[in-house]
Amino acid sequence: MRVSVDTDACCAMGRCADTEPRVFDQDEDTGTVVLLQAAPPPDLHDTVRLCAELCPCTAITVTEE
Ligand code: SF4
């Protein structure tokens, strides 16, 4: 799995960082998403997919490899 984020599209809701803080964080100043792991391990894939589904701004893209 590969993960990418679009910080321009991100509306800084923080839902991803709340749901999977091992993969997503928020910028301290702007609140926009910070990607911590672009290739998360398999045990995190389900929650990463959930984060992409829940993101209100469709700012998270998941590519299955
Ligand atoms: S859930 Fe989406 S909009 Fe909210 S911080 Fe994460 S990437 Fe940004």
JSON list of N, CA and C and ligand atoms in Angstrom, two decimals:
[
{"chain": "A", "resi": 1, "resn": "MET", "atom": "N", "xyz": [0.84, -1.19, 0.00]},
{"chain": "A", "resi": 1, "resn": "MET", "atom": "CA", "xyz": [0.00, 0.00, 0.00]},
{"chain": "A", "resi": 1, "resn": "MET", "atom": "C", "xyz": [0.87, 1.25, 0.00]},
{"chain": "A", "resi": 2, "resn": "ARG", "atom": "N", "xyz": [0.46, 2.21, -0.83]},
{"chain": "A", "resi": 2, "resn": "ARG", "atom": "CA", "xyz": [1.11, 3.52, -0.82]},
{"chain": "A", "resi": 2, "resn": "ARG", "atom": "C", "xyz": [0.05, 4.57, -0.47]},
{"chain": "A", "resi": 3, "resn": "VAL", "atom": "N", "xyz": [0.43, 5.53, 0.33]},
{"chain": "A", "resi": 3, "resn": "VAL", "atom": "CA", "xyz": [-0.48, 6.58, 0.75]},
{"chain": "A", "resi": 3, "resn": "VAL", "atom": "C", "xyz": [0.08, 7.93, 0.32]},
{"chain": "A", "resi": 4, "resn": "SER", "atom": "N", "xyz": [-0.79, 8.78, -0.18]},
{"chain": "A", "resi": 4, "resn": "SER", "atom": "CA", "xyz": [-0.38, 10.16, -0.46]},
{"chain": "A", "resi": 4, "resn": "SER", "atom": "C", "xyz": [-1.46, 11.10, 0.05]},
{"chain": "A", "resi": 5, "resn": "VAL", "atom": "N", "xyz": [-1.06, 12.32, 0.33]},
{"chain": "A", "resi": 5, "resn": "VAL", "atom": "CA", "xyz": [-2.01, 13.32, 0.82]},
{"chain": "A", "resi": 5, "resn": "VAL", "atom": "C", "xyz": [-1.88, 14.59, -0.01]},
{"chain": "A", "resi": 6, "resn": "ASP", "atom": "N", "xyz": [-2.98, 15.28, -0.14]},
{"chain": "A", "resi": 6, "resn": "ASP", "atom": "CA", "xyz": [-3.02, 16.55, -0.87]},
{"chain": "A", "resi": 6, "resn": "ASP", "atom": "C", "xyz": [-3.25, 17.65, 0.16]},
{"chain": "A", "resi": 7, "resn": "THR", "atom": "N", "xyz": [-2.18, 18.30, 0.55]},
{"chain": "A", "resi": 7, "resn": "THR", "atom": "CA", "xyz": [-2.31, 19.32, 1.61]},
{"chain": "A", "resi": 7, "resn": "THR", "atom": "C", "xyz": [-3.11, 20.53, 1.14]},
{"chain": "A", "resi": 8, "resn": "ASP", "atom": "N", "xyz": [-3.17, 20.76, -0.17]},
{"chain": "A", "resi": 8, "resn": "ASP", "atom": "CA", "xyz": [-4.00, 21.86, -0.67]},
{"chain": "A", "resi": 8, "resn": "ASP", "atom": "C", "xyz": [-5.49, 21.56, -0.52]},
{"chain": "A", "resi": 9, "resn": "ALA", "atom": "N", "xyz": [-5.85, 20.30, -0.68]},
{"chain": "A", "resi": 9, "resn": "ALA", "atom": "CA", "xyz": [-7.25, 19.90, -0.54]},
{"chain": "A", "resi": 9, "resn": "ALA", "atom": "C", "xyz": [-7.66, 19.73, 0.91]},
{"chain": "A", "resi": 10, "resn": "CYS", "atom": "N", "xyz": [-6.71, 19.43, 1.78]},
{"chain": "A", "resi": 10, "resn": "CYS", "atom": "CA", "xyz": [-7.00, 19.16, 3.19]},
{"chain": "A", "resi": 10, "resn": "CYS", "atom": "C", "xyz": [-7.65, 20.37, 3.85]},
{"chain": "A", "resi": 11, "resn": "CYS", "atom": "N", "xyz": [-8.77, 20.14, 4.54]},
{"chain": "A", "resi": 11, "resn": "CYS", "atom": "CA", "xyz": [-9.46, 21.22, 5.23]},
{"chain": "A", "resi": 11, "resn": "CYS", "atom": "C", "xyz": [-9.23, 21.17, 6.74]},
{"chain": "A", "resi": 12, "resn": "ALA", "atom": "N", "xyz": [-8.15, 20.46, 7.14]},
{"chain": "A", "resi": 12, "resn": "ALA", "atom": "CA", "xyz": [-7.64, 20.50, 8.51]},
{"chain": "A", "resi": 12, "resn": "ALA", "atom": "C", "xyz": [-8.65, 20.06, 9.56]},
{"chain": "A", "resi": 13, "resn": "MET", "atom": "N", "xyz": [-9.45, 19.04, 9.21]},
{"chain": "A", "resi": 13, "resn": "MET", "atom": "CA", "xyz": [-10.44, 18.55, 10.17]},
{"chain": "A", "resi": 13, "resn": "MET", "atom": "C", "xyz": [-9.80, 17.65, 11.23]},
{"chain": "A", "resi": 14, "resn": "GLY", "atom": "N", "xyz": [-8.67, 17.01, 10.90]},
{"chain": "A", "resi": 14, "resn": "GLY", "atom": "CA", "xyz": [-7.97, 16.18, 11.88]},
{"chain": "A", "resi": 14, "resn": "GLY", "atom": "C", "xyz": [-8.54, 14.80, 12.08]},
{"chain": "A", "resi": 15, "resn": "ARG", "atom": "N", "xyz": [-9.51, 14.43, 11.28]},
{"chain": "A", "resi": 15, "resn": "ARG", "atom": "CA", "xyz": [-10.14, 13.12, 11.47]},
{"chain": "A", "resi": 15, "resn": "ARG", "atom": "C", "xyz": [-9.14, 12.00, 11.25]},
{"chain": "A", "resi": 16, "resn": "CYS", "atom": "N", "xyz": [-8.27, 12.16, 10.27]},
{"chain": "A", "resi": 16, "resn": "CYS", "atom": "CA", "xyz": [-7.29, 11.11, 9.98]},
{"chain": "A", "resi": 16, "resn": "CYS", "atom": "C", "xyz": [-6.30, 10.92, 11.14]},
{"chain": "A", "resi": 17, "resn": "ALA", "atom": "N", "xyz": [-5.82, 12.02, 11.68]},
{"chain": "A", "resi": 17, "resn": "ALA", "atom": "CA", "xyz": [-4.85, 11.93, 12.78]},
{"chain": "A", "resi": 17, "resn": "ALA", "atom": "C", "xyz": [-5.51, 11.35, 14.03]},
{"chain": "A", "resi": 18, "resn": "ASP", "atom": "N", "xyz": [-6.78, 11.62, 14.23]},
{"chain": "A", "resi": 18, "resn": "ASP", "atom": "CA", "xyz": [-7.51, 11.04, 15.36]},
{"chain": "A", "resi": 18, "resn": "ASP", "atom": "C", "xyz": [-7.69, 9.54, 15.17]},
{"chain": "A", "resi": 19, "resn": "THR", "atom": "N", "xyz": [-7.94, 9.13, 13.93]},
{"chain": "A", "resi": 19, "resn": "THR", "atom": "CA", "xyz": [-8.24, 7.72, 13.64]},
{"chain": "A", "resi": 19, "resn": "THR", "atom": "C", "xyz": [-6.98, 6.87, 13.56]},
{"chain": "A", "resi": 20, "resn": "GLU", "atom": "N", "xyz": [-5.92, 7.38, 12.93]},
{"chain": "A", "resi": 20, "resn": "GLU", "atom": "CA", "xyz": [-4.68, 6.59, 12.80]},
{"chain": "A", "resi": 20, "resn": "GLU", "atom": "C", "xyz": [-3.46, 7.49, 12.98]},
{"chain": "A", "resi": 21, "resn": "PRO", "atom": "N", "xyz": [-3.14, 7.80, 14.24]},
{"chain": "A", "resi": 21, "resn": "PRO", "atom": "CA", "xyz": [-2.03, 8.73, 14.52]},
{"chain": "A", "resi": 21, "resn": "PRO", "atom": "C", "xyz": [-0.65, 8.16, 14.23]},
{"chain": "A", "resi": 22, "resn": "ARG", "atom": "N", "xyz": [-0.58, 6.88, 13.89]},
{"chain": "A", "resi": 22, "resn": "ARG", "atom": "CA", "xyz": [0.73, 6.32, 13.50]},
{"chain": "A", "resi": 22, "resn": "ARG", "atom": "C", "xyz": [1.05, 6.63, 12.05]},
{"chain": "A", "resi": 23, "resn": "VAL", "atom": "N", "xyz": [0.06, 7.05, 11.29]},
{"chain": "A", "resi": 23, "resn": "VAL", "atom": "CA", "xyz": [0.27, 7.35, 9.87]},
{"chain": "A", "resi": 23, "resn": "VAL", "atom": "C", "xyz": [0.04, 8.84, 9.56]},
{"chain": "A", "resi": 24, "resn": "PHE", "atom": "N", "xyz": [-0.91, 9.46, 10.29]},
{"chain": "A", "resi": 24, "resn": "PHE", "atom": "CA", "xyz": [-1.26, 10.85, 9.99]},
{"chain": "A", "resi": 24, "resn": "PHE", "atom": "C", "xyz": [-1.07, 11.72, 11.23]},
{"chain": "A", "resi": 25, "resn": "ASP", "atom": "N", "xyz": [-0.57, 12.92, 10.97]},
{"chain": "A", "resi": 25, "resn": "ASP", "atom": "CA", "xyz": [-0.47, 13.93, 12.01]},
{"chain": "A", "resi": 25, "resn": "ASP", "atom": "C", "xyz": [-1.02, 15.22, 11.42]},
{"chain": "A", "resi": 26, "resn": "GLN", "atom": "N", "xyz": [-1.05, 16.26, 12.24]},
{"chain": "A", "resi": 26, "resn": "GLN", "atom": "CA", "xyz": [-1.48, 17.57, 11.75]},
{"chain": "A", "resi": 26, "resn": "GLN", "atom": "C", "xyz": [-0.38, 18.58, 11.97]},
{"chain": "A", "resi": 27, "resn": "ASP", "atom": "N", "xyz": [-0.20, 19.48, 11.01]},
{"chain": "A", "resi": 27, "resn": "ASP", "atom": "CA", "xyz": [0.76, 20.57, 11.15]},
{"chain": "A", "resi": 27, "resn": "ASP", "atom": "C", "xyz": [0.36, 21.43, 12.35]},
{"chain": "A", "resi": 28, "resn": "GLU", "atom": "N", "xyz": [1.32, 21.74, 13.19]},
{"chain": "A", "resi": 28, "resn": "GLU", "atom": "CA", "xyz": [1.01, 22.50, 14.41]},
{"chain": "A", "resi": 28, "resn": "GLU", "atom": "C", "xyz": [0.45, 23.88, 14.12]},
{"chain": "A", "resi": 29, "resn": "ASP", "atom": "N", "xyz": [0.87, 24.48, 13.03]},
{"chain": "A", "resi": 29, "resn": "ASP", "atom": "CA", "xyz": [0.44, 25.84, 12.73]},
{"chain": "A", "resi": 29, "resn": "ASP", "atom": "C", "xyz": [-0.84, 25.89, 11.90]},
{"chain": "A", "resi": 30, "resn": "THR", "atom": "N", "xyz": [-0.89, 25.05, 10.85]},
{"chain": "A", "resi": 30, "resn": "THR", "atom": "CA", "xyz": [-2.02, 25.16, 9.91]},
{"chain": "A", "resi": 30, "resn": "THR", "atom": "C", "xyz": [-3.10, 24.12, 10.17]},
{"chain": "A", "resi": 31, "resn": "GLY", "atom": "N", "xyz": [-2.77, 23.03, 10.86]},
{"chain": "A", "resi": 31, "resn": "GLY", "atom": "CA", "xyz": [-3.73, 21.97, 11.09]},
{"chain": "A", "resi": 31, "resn": "GLY", "atom": "C", "xyz": [-3.88, 21.01, 9.93]},
{"chain": "A", "resi": 32, "resn": "THR", "atom": "N", "xyz": [-3.18, 21.28, 8.83]},
{"chain": "A", "resi": 32, "resn": "THR", "atom": "CA", "xyz": [-3.30, 20.39, 7.67]},
{"chain": "A", "resi": 32, "resn": "THR", "atom": "C", "xyz": [-2.54, 19.09, 7.93]},
{"chain": "A", "resi": 33, "resn": "VAL", "atom": "N", "xyz": [-2.91, 18.10, 7.16]},
{"chain": "A", "resi": 33, "resn": "VAL", "atom": "CA", "xyz": [-2.39, 16.75, 7.37]},
{"chain": "A", "resi": 33, "resn": "VAL", "atom": "C", "xyz": [-0.88, 16.68, 7.10]},
{"chain": "A", "resi": 34, "resn": "VAL", "atom": "N", "xyz": [-0.22, 15.88, 7.93]},
{"chain": "A", "resi": 34, "resn": "VAL", "atom": "CA", "xyz": [1.20, 15.55, 7.74]},
{"chain": "A", "resi": 34, "resn": "VAL", "atom": "C", "xyz": [1.27, 14.03, 7.65]},
{"chain": "A", "resi": 35, "resn": "LEU", "atom": "N", "xyz": [1.81, 13.54, 6.55]},
{"chain": "A", "resi": 35, "resn": "LEU", "atom": "CA", "xyz": [1.92, 12.09, 6.35]},
{"chain": "A", "resi": 35, "resn": "LEU", "atom": "C", "xyz": [3.17, 11.58, 7.03]},
{"chain": "A", "resi": 36, "resn": "LEU", "atom": "N", "xyz": [3.00, 10.63, 7.95]},
{"chain": "A", "resi": 36, "resn": "LEU", "atom": "CA", "xyz": [4.14, 10.09, 8.70]},
{"chain": "A", "resi": 36, "resn": "LEU", "atom": "C", "xyz": [4.72, 8.85, 8.05]},
{"chain": "A", "resi": 37, "resn": "GLN", "atom": "N", "xyz": [3.88, 8.09, 7.34]},
{"chain": "A", "resi": 37, "resn": "GLN", "atom": "CA", "xyz": [4.34, 6.87, 6.69]},
{"chain": "A", "resi": 37, "resn": "GLN", "atom": "C", "xyz": [3.65, 6.75, 5.33]},
{"chain": "A", "resi": 38, "resn": "ALA", "atom": "N", "xyz": [4.42, 6.78, 4.26]},
{"chain": "A", "resi": 38, "resn": "ALA", "atom": "CA", "xyz": [3.84, 6.63, 2.92]},
{"chain": "A", "resi": 38, "resn": "ALA", "atom": "C", "xyz": [3.60, 5.17, 2.55]},
{"chain": "A", "resi": 39, "resn": "ALA", "atom": "N", "xyz": [4.27, 4.27, 3.26]},
{"chain": "A", "resi": 39, "resn": "ALA", "atom": "CA", "xyz": [4.10, 2.83, 3.01]},
{"chain": "A", "resi": 39, "resn": "ALA", "atom": "C", "xyz": [3.87, 2.14, 4.36]},
{"chain": "A", "resi": 40, "resn": "PRO", "atom": "N", "xyz": [2.68, 2.30, 4.91]},
{"chain": "A", "resi": 40, "resn": "PRO", "atom": "CA", "xyz": [2.39, 1.73, 6.23]},
{"chain": "A", "resi": 40, "resn": "PRO", "atom": "C", "xyz": [2.39, 0.20, 6.21]},
{"chain": "A", "resi": 41, "resn": "PRO", "atom": "N", "xyz": [2.73, -0.42, 7.33]},
{"chain": "A", "resi": 41, "resn": "PRO", "atom": "CA", "xyz": [2.74, -1.88, 7.39]},
{"chain": "A", "resi": 41, "resn": "PRO", "atom": "C", "xyz": [1.31, -2.45, 7.31]},
{"chain": "A", "resi": 42, "resn": "PRO", "atom": "N", "xyz": [1.20, -3.71, 6.94]},
{"chain": "A", "resi": 42, "resn": "PRO", "atom": "CA", "xyz": [-0.12, -4.32, 6.69]},
{"chain": "A", "resi": 42, "resn": "PRO", "atom": "C", "xyz": [-1.10, -4.21, 7.85]},
{"chain": "A", "resi": 43, "resn": "ASP", "atom": "N", "xyz": [-0.62, -4.23, 9.07]},
{"chain": "A", "resi": 43, "resn": "ASP", "atom": "CA", "xyz": [-1.57, -4.18, 10.19]},
{"chain": "A", "resi": 43, "resn": "ASP", "atom": "C", "xyz": [-2.27, -2.83, 10.31]},
{"chain": "A", "resi": 44, "resn": "LEU", "atom": "N", "xyz": [-1.79, -1.83, 9.59]},
{"chain": "A", "resi": 44, "resn": "LEU", "atom": "CA", "xyz": [-2.43, -0.51, 9.62]},
{"chain": "A", "resi": 44, "resn": "LEU", "atom": "C", "xyz": [-3.31, -0.25, 8.40]},
{"chain": "A", "resi": 45, "resn": "HIS", "atom": "N", "xyz": [-3.33, -1.17, 7.45]},
{"chain": "A", "resi": 45, "resn": "HIS", "atom": "CA", "xyz": [-4.02, -0.89, 6.19]},
{"chain": "A", "resi": 45, "resn": "HIS", "atom": "C", "xyz": [-5.51, -0.63, 6.36]},
{"chain": "A", "resi": 46, "resn": "ASP", "atom": "N", "xyz": [-6.18, -1.41, 7.20]},
{"chain": "A", "resi": 46, "resn": "ASP", "atom": "CA", "xyz": [-7.62, -1.23, 7.36]},
{"chain": "A", "resi": 46, "resn": "ASP", "atom": "C", "xyz": [-7.95, 0.17, 7.88]},
{"chain": "A", "resi": 47, "resn": "THR", "atom": "N", "xyz": [-7.20, 0.64, 8.87]},
{"chain": "A", "resi": 47, "resn": "THR", "atom": "CA", "xyz": [-7.52, 1.97, 9.41]},
{"chain": "A", "resi": 47, "resn": "THR", "atom": "C", "xyz": [-7.11, 3.07, 8.44]},
{"chain": "A", "resi": 48, "resn": "VAL", "atom": "N", "xyz": [-6.06, 2.84, 7.65]},
{"chain": "A", "resi": 48, "resn": "VAL", "atom": "CA", "xyz": [-5.67, 3.84, 6.65]},
{"chain": "A", "resi": 48, "resn": "VAL", "atom": "C", "xyz": [-6.77, 3.94, 5.58]},
{"chain": "A", "resi": 49, "resn": "ARG", "atom": "N", "xyz": [-7.31, 2.81, 5.16]},
{"chain": "A", "resi": 49, "resn": "ARG", "atom": "CA", "xyz": [-8.41, 2.85, 4.19]},
{"chain": "A", "resi": 49, "resn": "ARG", "atom": "C", "xyz": [-9.61, 3.59, 4.78]},
{"chain": "A", "resi": 50, "resn": "LEU", "atom": "N", "xyz": [-9.88, 3.33, 6.04]},
{"chain": "A", "resi": 50, "resn": "LEU", "atom": "CA", "xyz": [-10.98, 4.01, 6.71]},
{"chain": "A", "resi": 50, "resn": "LEU", "atom": "C", "xyz": [-10.74, 5.53, 6.74]},
{"chain": "A", "resi": 51, "resn": "CYS", "atom": "N", "xyz": [-9.53, 5.93, 7.02]},
{"chain": "A", "resi": 51, "resn": "CYS", "atom": "CA", "xyz": [-9.20, 7.36, 7.03]},
{"chain": "A", "resi": 51, "resn": "CYS", "atom": "C", "xyz": [-9.48, 7.99, 5.68]},
{"chain": "A", "resi": 52, "resn": "ALA", "atom": "N", "xyz": [-9.11, 7.30, 4.61]},
{"chain": "A", "resi": 52, "resn": "ALA", "atom": "CA", "xyz": [-9.36, 7.84, 3.27]},
{"chain": "A", "resi": 52, "resn": "ALA", "atom": "C", "xyz": [-10.86, 7.97, 3.01]},
{"chain": "A", "resi": 53, "resn": "GLU", "atom": "N", "xyz": [-11.63, 6.98, 3.49]},
{"chain": "A", "resi": 53, "resn": "GLU", "atom": "CA", "xyz": [-13.08, 7.03, 3.30]},
{"chain": "A", "resi": 53, "resn": "GLU", "atom": "C", "xyz": [-13.71, 8.15, 4.12]},
{"chain": "A", "resi": 54, "resn": "LEU", "atom": "N", "xyz": [-13.19, 8.39, 5.31]},
{"chain": "A", "resi": 54, "resn": "LEU", "atom": "CA", "xyz": [-13.79, 9.37, 6.22]},
{"chain": "A", "resi": 54, "resn": "LEU", "atom": "C", "xyz": [-13.37, 10.80, 5.92]},
{"chain": "A", "resi": 55, "resn": "CYS", "atom": "N", "xyz": [-12.27, 10.97, 5.22]},
{"chain": "A", "resi": 55, "resn": "CYS", "atom": "CA", "xyz": [-11.77, 12.33, 4.98]},
{"chain": "A", "resi": 55, "resn": "CYS", "atom": "C", "xyz": [-12.83, 13.16, 4.26]},
{"chain": "A", "resi": 56, "resn": "PRO", "atom": "N", "xyz": [-13.26, 14.26, 4.85]},
{"chain": "A", "resi": 56, "resn": "PRO", "atom": "CA", "xyz": [-14.33, 15.05, 4.23]},
{"chain": "A", "resi": 56, "resn": "PRO", "atom": "C", "xyz": [-13.88, 15.82, 3.00]},
{"chain": "A", "resi": 57, "resn": "CYS", "atom": "N", "xyz": [-12.58, 15.87, 2.76]},
{"chain": "A", "resi": 57, "resn": "CYS", "atom": "CA", "xyz": [-12.05, 16.66, 1.64]},
{"chain": "A", "resi": 57, "resn": "CYS", "atom": "C", "xyz": [-11.42, 15.80, 0.57]},
{"chain": "A", "resi": 58, "resn": "THR", "atom": "N", "xyz": [-11.58, 14.48, 0.68]},
{"chain": "A", "resi": 58, "resn": "THR", "atom": "CA", "xyz": [-10.94, 13.51, -0.23]},
{"chain": "A", "resi": 58, "resn": "THR", "atom": "C", "xyz": [-9.47, 13.89, -0.49]},
{"chain": "A", "resi": 59, "resn": "ALA", "atom": "N", "xyz": [-8.77, 14.16, 0.58]},
{"chain": "A", "resi": 59, "resn": "ALA", "atom": "CA", "xyz": [-7.37, 14.59, 0.49]},
{"chain": "A", "resi": 59, "resn": "ALA", "atom": "C", "xyz": [-6.38, 13.43, 0.65]},
{"chain": "A", "resi": 60, "resn": "ILE", "atom": "N", "xyz": [-6.91, 12.24, 0.94]},
{"chain": "A", "resi": 60, "resn": "ILE", "atom": "CA", "xyz": [-6.06, 11.07, 1.15]},
{"chain": "A", "resi": 60, "resn": "ILE", "atom": "C", "xyz": [-6.27, 10.09, 0.01]},
{"chain": "A", "resi": 61, "resn": "THR", "atom": "N", "xyz": [-5.19, 9.70, -0.64]},
{"chain": "A", "resi": 61, "resn": "THR", "atom": "CA", "xyz": [-5.26, 8.72, -1.72]},
{"chain": "A", "resi": 61, "resn": "THR", "atom": "C", "xyz": [-4.51, 7.47, -1.31]},
{"chain": "A", "resi": 62, "resn": "VAL", "atom": "N", "xyz": [-5.16, 6.33, -1.45]},
{"chain": "A", "resi": 62, "resn": "VAL", "atom": "CA", "xyz": [-4.56, 5.03, -1.14]},
{"chain": "A", "resi": 62, "resn": "VAL", "atom": "C", "xyz": [-4.42, 4.24, -2.42]},
{"chain": "A", "resi": 63, "resn": "THR", "atom": "N", "xyz": [-3.22, 3.76, -2.67]},
{"chain": "A", "resi": 63, "resn": "THR", "atom": "CA", "xyz": [-2.96, 2.92, -3.83]},
{"chain": "A", "resi": 63, "resn": "THR", "atom": "C", "xyz": [-2.55, 1.54, -3.33]},
{"chain": "A", "resi": 64, "resn": "GLU", "atom": "N", "xyz": [-3.29, 0.55, -3.76]},
{"chain": "A", "resi": 64, "resn": "GLU", "atom": "CA", "xyz": [-2.99, -0.82, -3.35]},
{"chain": "A", "resi": 64, "resn": "GLU", "atom": "C", "xyz": [-1.92, -1.37, -4.29]},
{"chain": "A", "resi": 65, "resn": "GLU", "atom": "N", "xyz": [-0.91, -2.02, -3.72]},
{"chain": "A", "resi": 65, "resn": "GLU", "atom": "CA", "xyz": [0.19, -2.56, -4.54]},
{"chain": "A", "resi": 65, "resn": "GLU", "atom": "C", "xyz": [0.22, -4.07, -4.42]},
{"chain": "B", "resi": 1, "resn": "SF4", "atom": "S1", "xyz": [-9.20, 13.92, 7.52]},
{"chain": "B", "resi": 1, "resn": "SF4", "atom": "FE1", "xyz": [-8.77, 14.82, 5.52]},
{"chain": "B", "resi": 1, "resn": "SF4", "atom": "S2", "xyz": [-9.29, 16.96, 5.77]},
{"chain": "B", "resi": 1, "resn": "SF4", "atom": "FE2", "xyz": [-9.02, 16.12, 7.83]},
{"chain": "B", "resi": 1, "resn": "SF4", "atom": "S3", "xyz": [-6.88, 16.51, 8.37]},
{"chain": "B", "resi": 1, "resn": "SF4", "atom": "FE3", "xyz": [-7.01, 14.46, 7.46]},
{"chain": "B", "resi": 1, "resn": "SF4", "atom": "S4", "xyz": [-6.54, 14.78, 5.28]},
{"chain": "B", "resi": 1, "resn": "SF4", "atom": "FE4", "xyz": [-7.09, 16.75, 6.15]}
]
